[in-house]
Each structure stands twice: as C-alpha cells, then as structure tokens.
Amino acid sequence: MHTEKIYTEYKKFNAKKVFYILIFTIILGIIALGALLHGPSSIGFKNSFTALFKETGIASAIVWELRLPRIIMAILTGCGLSIAGTVFQAILKNPLASPYTLGIASGAGFGAVLAIIFGGSLYSEYLIAGSAFFFAMLSSLIILSIARLKDPSPETMILAGIAIMFLFSSLSSFFQYIGTMEQVQEIVFWFFGSLSKTGWKEISIVSVMIFVPIPFLIKSSWKLNLLATGDESAKALGVNTTKLRMQGMIFASLITSACICFTGVIGFVGLVSPHIGRMLVGSDHRFLIPTSALIGTILVLVADTFGRILWAPQVIPIGIVTSFIGVPFFFYLLIRRTRGYW
C-alpha cells in the first residue's frame, strides 16, 4: 500500500509538470498570434489576419516577409538558447553556466567584429554570420581541448570559458577602437541583438542546426539527472561522465552558435530560462528541457514584440528588451521562492 501511494504521488507530481508544459505551449501560441497580428505598420488587426490567407498585397507582404520570419526566428532562438543554457548548467553543475559566461557568445562577437572590420568587398550578412559561427565553435573547441589536456572537470571547463570570454571581449574592444565610425556602429548594433535581418533562408539553416542535436539531448535526460548526483554516483550507475560532458558541450555550443550567428548577441535568456523552469518543474531534465525551451521562447518573443510596437516605427534591439523584461521577473521569482531549487 505504501508503495502504491508513493507511485500515485509520483504520477501526480509528473502530471503537474506536464500541465506546466501544456500551459506554456498555449501561452506561446497566443503570444505568437498576437505578435503576428500587431506591429508598427498601420495595416491594422483585420488586414493582418486576412493577410494570413491572402498571398498578394502590402499586408500580405508585411505579414509573410517581415512578421512571420521574425516570430519563427524568435521561437528558434529562445528555444535554442534556453536548451543550451540548461545543458551547460547540467554538465558543469554550475548555476551561472550559460552560453555567455562560457565565452561562446564572446567568440561569436569577435568573429562578427572581424567580418565587419576586414570584410571589404566580401562584406555581407552571411560573411558576418559565418565568421560568428566559426569563432563560437572555436571557443567551445578550445574549452574542450583544455579540458582533455588538463582535466575534463566542470571547474576546468568553466575557468577556460571565463578566460576565453575575457580574451575575445578584449580583442573585440580593440578592433572597435581602430574601426571607422560606420564599422563601430554596425558592431554595436550586432552586439545589441536583432531579428530584423531574418529571412526564410536563415530560418531553414538555423532550424537544422538546432533541431539535429535536440533528440540526443532529450535522450540524455536521465544521464543528466544522474550527473547531478555527483560524478562518482553517475559512474557507478554506468554513465561515462567525461563523454557525456564532451558531447553535451559540443551540441550545446552548436545550438548556441546557430542561434546567435544571424541574430547577434541576445543575452540573459540562456541563463535565466533554465532557472525559472527549475523553480517550476524541478531538476528532472525530461521535463526541465522542454519547459526551459518554452519559457525562453516566450521571453524572446515577448521582448521582440515589445521592441517592435513600444516605440514604433523605431525598433528597440531585442537584447535590450530581454534584460528589461527578464531581470525584474527573475528577481521576483528569487524573492518568492520558498525552497532551494538547485
């Protein structure tokens, strides 16, 4: 009887987590529809809705070529950064681990700076994106190389990431100092983060690079749960902790690089979304990964929508708005929480 009671309580506990996932999915759908039907243009709610089913006219062009790509990229970016942040925090067992504290975003920023400063006649959005992606992945490979040479422990990887973050940040600042006014303006805009240059081609590229690693990460949920109990306990239960960390680092870095190479730096999402998800559904990664992804997606989509309509026709960069929205909400949850969640 006692075992049955425990099993019943366990099912109720998991049902509550599934309920949160369903609620966030519905909220995301409502916000996405609102973002699609509202914007700085004057086509109106009715025309925006009609344009969904009509392939000609100005309203249709605005909805299908401007708003819908932004919404989809916001969903992809929020989902990717949140999942990457969740994985980084799990494999490194550190609540401050994120794509930015590990230097991956700084590497991408340095790559973008190089492309802007030295692009010359080859200068293009794809050159910037390619260079940002290359240096983001290079940052993660440096971390992995140092970990393999020294010790594949969370401490080694975190310290290597912090060193890389300062290195690439310093190099980026140096090239900004020697760049022209136009180049510096472009660099600053890239570091603010923006979805304004998103198109269907970029969406297809990012979708592949984000969704290919996700099945592996979902499949590794139990191993990530065991890793939280400590390396010795996880090894005793058959988990190859070194291999899991290396694979997790590679896949999370790939997702991060894919997200930011076209959008620029969108901070805070990969750090705060996993924490909010952990407060709501606990540390079971079977539920934490999808919950964090939904929370991050909602945060990015709300931030982009506010950035488009609050100061229309000017568009506020999404990186600024995510901090304005996310930080107070995060502080509120920290103050309200009644138990440890890490």
Coordinates of C-alpha atoms in Angstrom, one line a residue:
M1 CA 0.0 0.0 0.0
H2 CA 2.8 2.4 0.9
T3 CA 4.5 1.7 -2.5
E4 CA 1.2 2.3 -4.3
K5 CA 0.8 5.6 -2.5
I6 CA 4.3 6.7 -3.4
Y7 CA 3.7 5.7 -7.1
T8 CA 0.4 7.7 -7.1
E9 CA 2.0 10.8 -5.7
Y10 CA 4.8 10.4 -8.3
K11 CA 2.3 10.3 -11.1
K12 CA 0.5 13.4 -9.8
F13 CA 3.8 15.2 -9.5
N14 CA 4.7 14.4 -13.1
A15 CA 1.2 15.3 -14.3
K16 CA 1.7 18.7 -12.7
K17 CA 4.9 19.1 -14.8
V18 CA 3.1 18.1 -18.0
F19 CA 0.4 20.6 -17.1
Y20 CA 3.0 23.4 -16.9
I21 CA 4.3 22.4 -20.4
L22 CA 0.8 22.4 -21.9
I23 CA 0.1 25.8 -20.3
F24 CA 3.3 27.4 -21.6
T25 CA 2.6 25.9 -25.1
I26 CA -0.8 27.6 -25.1
I27 CA 0.6 30.8 -23.9
L28 CA 3.3 30.7 -26.6
G29 CA 0.6 30.1 -29.3
I30 CA -1.4 33.1 -28.0
I31 CA 1.6 35.4 -27.9
A32 CA 2.8 34.3 -31.4
L33 CA -0.7 35.1 -32.8
G34 CA -0.7 38.5 -31.1
A35 CA 2.8 39.2 -32.5
L36 CA 1.7 38.2 -36.0
L37 CA -1.4 40.5 -35.9
H38 CA 0.2 43.5 -34.3
G39 CA 3.2 45.6 -35.4
P40 CA 4.5 49.1 -36.1
S41 CA 2.9 49.2 -39.5
S42 CA -0.6 50.7 -40.0
I43 CA -2.3 47.8 -41.8
G44 CA -4.5 47.0 -38.7
F45 CA -5.6 43.9 -37.0
K46 CA -8.2 42.9 -39.5
N47 CA -5.9 43.3 -42.5
S48 CA -3.1 41.4 -40.7
F49 CA -5.5 38.5 -40.1
T50 CA -6.8 38.5 -43.6
A51 CA -3.2 38.6 -45.0
L52 CA -2.6 35.2 -43.4
F53 CA -4.8 33.6 -46.1
K54 CA -4.1 36.1 -48.9
E55 CA -0.9 35.9 -50.9
T56 CA -1.0 39.4 -52.5
G57 CA -1.0 43.0 -51.4
I58 CA 1.1 45.0 -49.0
A59 CA -0.5 43.5 -45.9
S60 CA 0.4 40.0 -47.1
A61 CA 4.0 41.1 -47.8
I62 CA 4.3 42.6 -44.3
V63 CA 2.9 39.5 -42.6
W64 CA 4.7 36.8 -44.6
E65 CA 8.0 38.5 -45.3
L66 CA 8.6 40.6 -42.1
R67 CA 6.5 39.5 -39.2
L68 CA 6.3 35.7 -39.6
P69 CA 10.0 35.2 -40.2
R70 CA 10.8 37.3 -37.0
I71 CA 8.3 35.3 -35.0
I72 CA 9.7 31.9 -36.1
M73 CA 13.3 33.1 -35.6
A74 CA 12.4 34.4 -32.1
I75 CA 10.9 30.9 -31.3
L76 CA 14.0 29.1 -32.6
T77 CA 16.4 31.5 -30.8
G78 CA 14.6 31.4 -27.5
C79 CA 14.3 27.6 -27.7
G80 CA 17.9 27.0 -28.7
L81 CA 19.5 29.4 -26.1
S82 CA 17.4 28.0 -23.3
I83 CA 18.2 24.4 -24.1
A84 CA 21.9 25.2 -24.4
G85 CA 21.8 27.0 -21.1
T86 CA 20.1 24.1 -19.4
V87 CA 22.6 21.6 -20.8
F88 CA 25.6 23.8 -19.8
Q89 CA 24.3 24.1 -16.3
A90 CA 23.7 20.4 -16.1
I91 CA 27.1 19.2 -17.4
L92 CA 29.1 21.8 -15.5
K93 CA 26.9 21.6 -12.3
N94 CA 27.0 25.4 -12.0
P95 CA 24.0 27.8 -11.8
L96 CA 26.0 30.5 -13.6
A97 CA 26.9 28.5 -16.6
S98 CA 25.4 29.8 -19.9
P99 CA 26.5 30.4 -23.5
Y100 CA 27.8 33.8 -22.4
T101 CA 29.7 33.1 -19.2
L102 CA 31.5 30.3 -21.1
G103 CA 32.8 32.6 -23.8
I104 CA 30.9 31.2 -26.7
A105 CA 29.0 34.4 -27.3
S106 CA 32.2 36.4 -26.9
G107 CA 33.8 34.2 -29.6
A108 CA 30.8 34.8 -31.9
G109 CA 31.0 38.5 -31.3
F110 CA 34.7 38.6 -32.1
G111 CA 34.0 36.7 -35.4
A112 CA 31.4 39.3 -36.3
V113 CA 33.8 42.1 -35.5
L114 CA 36.4 40.7 -37.7
A115 CA 34.0 40.3 -40.6
I116 CA 32.8 43.8 -40.2
I117 CA 36.2 45.4 -40.0
F118 CA 38.1 43.3 -42.6
G119 CA 35.2 42.1 -44.8
G120 CA 36.0 44.6 -47.5
S121 CA 34.3 43.8 -50.8
L122 CA 33.2 40.5 -49.4
Y123 CA 31.2 42.1 -46.6
S124 CA 27.8 40.6 -46.3
E125 CA 25.4 39.4 -43.7
Y126 CA 26.4 35.8 -44.5
L127 CA 30.1 36.6 -44.0
I128 CA 29.3 38.0 -40.6
A129 CA 27.1 35.0 -39.7
G130 CA 29.7 32.5 -40.9
S131 CA 32.6 34.2 -39.1
A132 CA 30.5 34.5 -35.9
F133 CA 29.6 30.8 -36.1
F134 CA 33.2 29.7 -36.7
F135 CA 34.6 31.6 -33.7
A136 CA 31.7 30.5 -31.5
M137 CA 32.5 26.9 -32.3
L138 CA 36.3 27.6 -32.0
S139 CA 35.6 28.9 -28.4
S140 CA 34.0 25.6 -27.5
L141 CA 36.7 23.6 -29.1
I142 CA 39.4 25.5 -27.1
I143 CA 37.5 24.7 -23.9
L144 CA 37.2 21.0 -24.9
S145 CA 40.9 20.8 -25.8
I146 CA 42.0 22.4 -22.5
A147 CA 39.7 20.0 -20.6
R148 CA 41.2 17.0 -22.4
L149 CA 44.7 18.1 -21.8
K150 CA 44.2 19.1 -18.2
D151 CA 41.2 17.6 -16.6
P152 CA 37.6 17.2 -18.0
S153 CA 36.1 18.5 -14.8
P154 CA 33.4 21.2 -14.6
E155 CA 35.8 23.6 -12.8
T156 CA 38.4 23.4 -15.6
M157 CA 35.8 24.0 -18.3
I158 CA 34.3 26.9 -16.5
L159 CA 37.7 28.6 -15.9
A160 CA 38.7 28.0 -19.5
G161 CA 35.4 29.6 -20.7
I162 CA 35.9 32.6 -18.5
A163 CA 39.4 33.1 -19.8
I164 CA 38.1 32.8 -23.4
M165 CA 35.3 35.3 -22.7
F166 CA 37.8 37.9 -21.5
L167 CA 40.2 37.2 -24.4
F168 CA 37.6 37.6 -27.1
S169 CA 35.9 40.6 -25.4
S170 CA 39.3 42.4 -25.2
L171 CA 40.0 41.6 -28.9
S172 CA 36.6 42.8 -29.9
S173 CA 37.1 46.1 -28.0
F174 CA 40.5 46.6 -29.6
F175 CA 39.1 46.3 -33.1
Q176 CA 36.2 48.5 -32.3
Y177 CA 38.8 51.1 -31.2
I178 CA 40.6 51.0 -34.5
G179 CA 37.4 50.8 -36.7
T180 CA 35.7 53.6 -38.5
M181 CA 32.6 55.2 -37.2
E182 CA 30.4 53.2 -39.6
Q183 CA 32.0 50.0 -38.6
V184 CA 31.7 50.6 -34.9
Q185 CA 28.0 51.5 -35.4
E186 CA 27.5 48.1 -37.2
I187 CA 29.4 46.3 -34.5
V188 CA 27.4 47.9 -31.7
F189 CA 24.1 47.1 -33.5
W190 CA 25.2 43.4 -33.8
F191 CA 26.0 43.2 -30.1
F192 CA 22.6 44.6 -29.2
G193 CA 21.0 41.6 -31.0
S194 CA 18.2 41.9 -33.6
L195 CA 15.8 39.8 -35.6
S196 CA 15.3 42.5 -38.3
K197 CA 17.5 40.8 -40.9
T198 CA 15.9 37.4 -40.6
G199 CA 14.5 35.6 -43.7
W200 CA 13.3 32.2 -44.6
K201 CA 16.7 31.0 -45.8
E202 CA 18.3 31.9 -42.4
I203 CA 15.4 30.2 -40.6
S204 CA 16.0 27.0 -42.6
I205 CA 19.7 27.0 -41.8
V206 CA 19.2 27.7 -38.1
S207 CA 16.4 25.1 -37.8
V208 CA 18.6 22.3 -39.0
M209 CA 21.5 23.2 -36.6
I210 CA 19.2 23.5 -33.6
F211 CA 16.9 20.5 -34.1
V212 CA 19.5 17.9 -35.1
P213 CA 21.2 17.9 -31.6
I214 CA 17.9 18.1 -29.6
P215 CA 17.0 14.4 -29.8
F216 CA 20.4 13.4 -28.4
L217 CA 19.9 15.9 -25.5
I218 CA 16.4 14.7 -24.8
K219 CA 17.7 11.1 -24.9
S220 CA 20.4 12.0 -22.4
S221 CA 18.0 13.4 -19.9
W222 CA 18.3 10.5 -17.4
K223 CA 22.1 10.7 -17.7
L224 CA 22.0 14.5 -16.9
N225 CA 19.8 13.7 -13.9
L226 CA 22.4 11.2 -12.7
L227 CA 25.2 13.6 -13.3
A228 CA 23.6 16.0 -10.8
T229 CA 24.1 13.4 -8.0
G230 CA 27.8 13.6 -8.5
D231 CA 30.4 12.1 -10.9
E232 CA 31.1 9.0 -8.7
S233 CA 27.5 8.1 -8.3
A234 CA 26.9 8.6 -12.0
K235 CA 29.9 6.4 -13.0
A236 CA 28.7 3.7 -10.6
L237 CA 25.4 3.7 -12.5
G238 CA 27.1 3.3 -15.8
V239 CA 27.4 6.9 -17.0
N240 CA 30.5 7.9 -18.9
T241 CA 30.7 11.4 -17.4
T242 CA 33.6 12.6 -19.5
K243 CA 32.0 11.5 -22.8
L244 CA 28.6 13.0 -21.6
R245 CA 30.3 16.4 -20.8
M246 CA 32.2 16.5 -24.1
Q247 CA 29.1 15.6 -26.2
G248 CA 26.9 18.0 -24.2
M249 CA 29.4 20.8 -24.7
I250 CA 29.6 20.2 -28.4
F251 CA 25.9 20.0 -29.0
A252 CA 25.0 22.9 -26.8
S253 CA 27.7 25.0 -28.4
L254 CA 26.4 24.1 -31.9
I255 CA 22.9 25.2 -30.9
T256 CA 24.2 28.5 -29.3
S257 CA 26.3 29.3 -32.4
A258 CA 23.3 28.6 -34.7
C259 CA 21.1 31.0 -32.7
I260 CA 23.4 34.0 -32.4
C261 CA 25.3 33.9 -35.8
F262 CA 22.3 35.5 -37.5
T263 CA 20.7 37.4 -34.7
G264 CA 23.7 38.8 -32.8
V265 CA 24.1 38.6 -29.0
I266 CA 20.8 38.0 -27.2
G267 CA 21.9 37.8 -23.6
F268 CA 20.2 36.6 -20.4
V269 CA 17.9 34.1 -22.0
G270 CA 20.2 31.1 -21.7
L271 CA 20.9 31.9 -18.1
V272 CA 17.5 32.7 -16.7
S273 CA 15.2 30.4 -18.5
P274 CA 16.6 27.2 -17.0
H275 CA 16.4 28.7 -13.5
I276 CA 12.7 29.7 -14.0
G277 CA 12.0 26.2 -15.4
R278 CA 13.8 24.6 -12.4
M279 CA 11.7 26.6 -10.0
L280 CA 8.5 25.3 -11.6
V281 CA 9.2 21.7 -12.6
G282 CA 12.3 20.7 -10.6
S283 CA 15.6 19.3 -11.9
D284 CA 14.3 16.3 -13.9
H285 CA 15.7 17.1 -17.3
R286 CA 12.9 15.1 -19.0
F287 CA 10.6 18.0 -18.1
L288 CA 13.2 20.8 -17.5
I289 CA 14.5 20.9 -21.1
P290 CA 11.1 21.4 -22.8
T291 CA 9.9 23.8 -20.0
S292 CA 13.0 25.9 -20.2
A293 CA 12.7 25.9 -24.0
L294 CA 9.1 27.2 -23.8
I295 CA 10.0 29.8 -21.2
G296 CA 12.9 31.1 -23.3
T297 CA 10.8 31.2 -26.4
I298 CA 8.1 33.2 -24.7
L299 CA 10.7 35.6 -23.3
V300 CA 12.3 36.2 -26.7
L301 CA 9.0 36.6 -28.5
V302 CA 7.6 39.0 -26.0
A303 CA 10.8 41.0 -26.0
D304 CA 10.8 41.3 -29.8
T305 CA 7.1 42.2 -29.9
F306 CA 7.5 44.9 -27.3
G307 CA 10.6 46.2 -29.1
R308 CA 8.6 46.5 -32.4
I309 CA 5.5 48.2 -31.0
L310 CA 6.5 50.3 -28.0
W311 CA 8.5 52.9 -29.9
A312 CA 7.1 52.4 -33.4
P313 CA 8.3 53.0 -36.0
Q314 CA 11.7 52.6 -34.3
V315 CA 12.5 49.0 -33.3
I316 CA 14.3 48.6 -30.0
P317 CA 17.0 45.8 -30.2
I318 CA 15.9 42.6 -28.6
G319 CA 18.9 42.2 -26.4
I320 CA 18.0 45.4 -24.5
V321 CA 14.4 44.4 -24.1
T322 CA 15.1 40.8 -22.9
S323 CA 17.1 42.3 -20.0
F324 CA 14.4 44.8 -19.1
I325 CA 11.7 42.1 -19.1
G326 CA 13.7 39.2 -17.7
V327 CA 15.7 40.7 -14.9
P328 CA 12.8 42.0 -12.7
F329 CA 10.8 38.8 -13.3
F330 CA 13.8 36.7 -12.3
F331 CA 14.3 38.8 -9.1
Y332 CA 10.6 38.3 -8.3
L333 CA 10.9 34.6 -8.6
L334 CA 14.0 34.5 -6.4
I335 CA 12.3 36.5 -3.7
R336 CA 9.1 34.4 -3.9
R337 CA 10.7 31.0 -3.8
T338 CA 10.4 29.2 -0.5
R339 CA 12.9 26.3 -1.1
G340 CA 16.2 25.6 -2.8
Y341 CA 15.9 24.7 -6.5
W342 CA 19.5 24.0 -7.5

